[in-house]
Amino acid sequence: MAEHFLITGGAGFIGGHLCQELVHSGHTVVAIDDLSTGRLENIAHLDKHPNFQFVRETILNAQVLDRLTSQADTIIHLAAAVGVKLIVEDPVHTIHTNILGSEMVLPHWKHKVTLKRVDEGTVKIEWFLQIGRKPQ
Ligand SMILES: NC(=O)c1ccc[n+]([C@@H]2O[C@H](COP(=O)([O-])OP(=O)(O)OC[C@H]3O[C@@H](n4cnc5c(N)ncnc54)[C@H](O)[C@@H]3O)[C@@H](O)[C@H]2O)c1
């Protein structure tokens, strides 16, 4: 059954592949990404697809996050400060993004958390958290 996915960090390395896999499987996908390390090229091929939408914004924007999570069946949280150089050079930004960012996302979805594994062609996408909708 087609679902509405919200992918945080959707313009990242893993997020871009995941958006493609989900859209091509018939799902609707919204990707939110501030493009701090992500790239538009990772999702450029989905730009005109009717089942895909890109929102350039930080997950720390509570208003936008509330709106997007309320519309989603499933959220996959990949937005993070990633990379040794970035983390070493700006540890406060890393903590802010990875800890506060996750704290902002998780309360919307705290009741159903499962681990899933996806293989997309030759690109192996590692385990990720799939967080189901919080019961109303
Ligand atoms: N690539 C791997 O081999 C690997 C392995 C294990 C775990 N992971 C985890 O998977 C996730 C994604 O990794 P990746 O390799 O795709 O990294 P990536 O840097 O390509 O993707 C992270 C994305 O998050 C975005 N982002 C950062 N801060 C944000 C914010 N405040 N708001 C919105 N977007 C924000 C970045 O712009 C980027 O597009 C990370 O949590 C990473 O730790 C990756």
Short mmCIF file of C-alpha atoms and ligand atoms in Angstrom, two decimals:
data_model
loop_
_atom_site.label_atom_id
_atom_site.label_comp_id
_atom_site.label_asym_id
_atom_site.label_seq_id
_atom_site.Cartn_x
_atom_site.Cartn_y
_atom_site.Cartn_z
CA MET A 1 0.00 0.00 0.00
CA ALA A 2 1.32 3.45 -0.91
CA GLU A 3 2.43 5.52 2.06
CA HIS A 4 3.38 9.15 2.61
CA PHE A 5 7.00 9.30 3.81
CA LEU A 6 8.90 12.17 5.38
CA ILE A 7 12.67 11.76 5.01
CA THR A 8 14.82 14.07 7.12
CA GLY A 9 18.23 14.55 5.54
CA GLY A 10 16.61 13.54 2.26
CA ALA A 11 19.22 15.28 0.11
CA GLY A 12 22.06 13.37 1.74
CA PHE A 13 23.91 10.33 0.45
CA ILE A 14 21.60 7.74 1.96
CA GLY A 15 18.53 9.99 1.87
CA GLY A 16 18.82 10.60 -1.87
CA HIS A 17 18.91 6.87 -2.64
CA LEU A 18 16.07 6.20 -0.23
CA CYS A 19 13.87 8.93 -1.77
CA GLN A 20 14.45 7.39 -5.19
CA GLU A 21 13.66 3.87 -4.00
CA LEU A 22 10.47 4.93 -2.23
CA VAL A 23 9.15 7.14 -5.07
CA HIS A 24 9.87 4.42 -7.62
CA SER A 25 8.00 1.97 -5.40
CA GLY A 26 4.88 4.15 -5.66
CA HIS A 27 5.11 6.03 -2.40
CA THR A 28 4.77 9.78 -1.85
CA VAL A 29 7.91 11.35 -0.38
CA VAL A 30 8.70 14.71 1.20
CA ALA A 31 12.38 15.33 1.86
CA ILE A 32 13.47 17.99 4.34
CA ASP A 33 17.11 19.03 4.28
CA ASP A 34 19.05 22.21 5.05
CA LEU A 35 21.73 21.26 2.50
CA SER A 36 24.49 21.69 5.07
CA THR A 37 26.23 18.56 3.76
CA GLY A 38 23.54 17.28 1.40
CA ARG A 39 23.40 18.15 -2.29
CA LEU A 40 20.54 18.95 -4.64
CA GLU A 41 22.19 16.67 -7.20
CA ASN A 42 21.26 13.71 -4.98
CA ILE A 43 17.57 14.36 -5.63
CA ALA A 44 17.69 16.32 -8.91
CA HIS A 45 16.30 13.38 -10.89
CA LEU A 46 13.16 13.44 -8.70
CA ASP A 47 12.61 17.18 -9.03
CA LYS A 48 9.66 17.01 -11.41
CA HIS A 49 8.17 13.79 -10.07
CA PRO A 50 4.55 14.31 -8.90
CA ASN A 51 5.10 12.11 -5.83
CA PHE A 52 8.16 14.00 -4.62
CA GLN A 53 8.58 17.29 -2.79
CA PHE A 54 11.74 18.90 -1.43
CA VAL A 55 11.66 21.33 1.49
CA ARG A 56 14.90 23.24 2.10
CA GLU A 57 14.73 23.80 5.83
CA THR A 58 16.33 22.73 9.09
CA ILE A 59 14.65 20.10 11.24
CA LEU A 60 15.18 22.55 14.11
CA ASN A 61 12.33 24.66 12.69
CA ALA A 62 9.52 23.36 14.91
CA GLN A 63 6.71 24.93 12.89
CA VAL A 64 7.79 23.34 9.62
CA LEU A 65 8.56 20.03 11.31
CA ASP A 66 5.10 19.93 12.94
CA ARG A 67 3.42 20.55 9.60
CA LEU A 68 5.42 17.93 7.71
CA THR A 69 5.19 15.23 10.38
CA SER A 70 1.44 15.71 10.72
CA GLN A 71 1.06 14.88 7.01
CA ALA A 72 3.28 11.79 7.03
CA ASP A 73 2.47 8.13 7.62
CA THR A 74 6.10 7.30 8.26
CA ILE A 75 9.17 9.36 9.02
CA ILE A 76 12.72 8.22 8.40
CA HIS A 77 15.15 10.35 10.35
CA LEU A 78 18.54 10.66 8.61
CA ALA A 79 19.33 14.36 9.11
CA ALA A 80 22.56 14.62 11.03
CA ALA A 81 25.91 16.34 11.21
CA VAL A 82 28.08 13.66 9.61
CA GLY A 83 31.80 13.45 8.92
CA VAL A 84 34.84 13.50 11.19
CA LYS A 85 36.09 16.89 9.93
CA LEU A 86 32.77 18.63 10.52
CA ILE A 87 32.33 17.05 13.94
CA VAL A 88 35.85 17.89 15.12
CA GLU A 89 35.73 21.45 13.80
CA ASP A 90 32.29 22.29 15.18
CA PRO A 91 31.28 19.92 18.00
CA VAL A 92 28.61 22.28 19.35
CA HIS A 93 26.85 22.37 15.98
CA THR A 94 27.09 18.57 15.89
CA ILE A 95 25.49 18.16 19.30
CA HIS A 96 22.83 20.70 18.42
CA THR A 97 21.94 18.97 15.15
CA ASN A 98 22.19 15.34 16.24
CA ILE A 99 20.78 15.49 19.74
CA LEU A 100 18.37 18.44 19.67
CA GLY A 101 17.34 17.53 16.11
CA SER A 102 16.46 13.97 17.12
CA GLU A 103 14.69 15.25 20.21
CA MET A 104 12.54 17.42 17.96
CA VAL A 105 11.65 14.59 15.58
CA LEU A 106 11.10 11.68 17.94
CA PRO A 107 8.19 12.97 20.06
CA HIS A 108 5.94 12.96 17.01
CA TRP A 109 6.55 9.28 16.50
CA LYS A 110 7.39 7.72 19.79
CA HIS A 111 5.09 4.72 19.85
CA LYS A 112 6.29 2.50 17.06
CA VAL A 113 9.96 2.18 16.23
CA THR A 114 11.21 -0.69 14.12
CA LEU A 115 14.46 -1.43 12.38
CA LYS A 116 14.27 -2.03 8.64
CA ARG A 117 16.85 -2.99 6.08
CA VAL A 118 16.73 -1.90 2.46
CA ASP A 119 18.79 -3.09 -0.48
CA GLU A 120 18.51 -0.92 -3.54
CA GLY A 121 20.22 -2.60 -6.47
CA THR A 122 23.92 -2.61 -5.79
CA VAL A 123 23.61 0.18 -3.25
CA LYS A 124 23.29 -1.33 0.17
CA ILE A 125 21.40 0.95 2.47
CA GLU A 126 22.17 0.08 6.05
CA TRP A 127 19.73 -0.34 8.88
CA PHE A 128 17.63 2.69 9.61
CA LEU A 129 14.97 3.63 12.06
CA GLN A 130 11.45 3.55 10.74
CA ILE A 131 9.22 5.34 13.14
CA GLY A 132 5.50 4.79 12.80
CA ARG A 133 2.70 7.24 13.41
CA LYS A 134 1.84 8.10 16.98
CA PRO A 135 -1.70 6.85 17.70
CA GLN A 136 -4.25 9.68 17.86
N1 LIG B 1 26.85 6.74 4.97
C1 LIG B 1 27.08 5.72 5.82
O1 LIG B 1 27.86 4.80 5.54
C2 LIG B 1 26.35 5.66 7.14
C3 LIG B 1 26.57 4.55 7.95
C4 LIG B 1 25.89 4.45 9.17
C5 LIG B 1 25.02 5.45 9.56
N2 LIG B 1 24.84 6.53 8.75
C6 LIG B 1 23.91 7.55 9.23
O2 LIG B 1 22.92 7.79 8.22
C7 LIG B 1 22.53 9.16 8.26
C8 LIG B 1 22.74 9.80 6.89
O3 LIG B 1 24.10 9.66 6.51
P1 LIG B 1 24.65 10.10 5.08
O4 LIG B 1 25.85 9.29 4.82
O5 LIG B 1 23.54 10.08 4.08
O6 LIG B 1 25.15 11.57 5.42
P2 LIG B 1 24.85 12.94 4.64
O7 LIG B 1 25.70 13.99 5.28
O8 LIG B 1 24.99 12.73 3.18
O9 LIG B 1 23.31 13.16 5.01
C9 LIG B 1 22.88 13.88 6.14
C10 LIG B 1 21.92 14.92 5.64
O10 LIG B 1 21.37 15.64 6.74
C11 LIG B 1 21.25 17.01 6.33
N3 LIG B 1 21.16 17.82 7.54
C12 LIG B 1 22.12 18.06 8.48
N4 LIG B 1 21.65 18.86 9.43
C13 LIG B 1 20.35 19.13 9.12
C14 LIG B 1 19.33 19.91 9.73
N5 LIG B 1 19.54 20.57 10.89
N6 LIG B 1 18.12 19.97 9.13
C15 LIG B 1 17.89 19.31 7.97
N7 LIG B 1 18.83 18.56 7.34
C16 LIG B 1 20.04 18.47 7.91
C17 LIG B 1 22.49 17.27 5.51
O11 LIG B 1 22.40 18.40 4.69
C18 LIG B 1 22.60 15.97 4.73
O12 LIG B 1 21.90 16.04 3.51
C19 LIG B 1 23.38 9.82 9.34
O13 LIG B 1 22.65 9.84 10.54
C20 LIG B 1 24.58 8.91 9.44
O14 LIG B 1 25.19 8.98 10.72
C21 LIG B 1 25.48 6.66 7.56
#
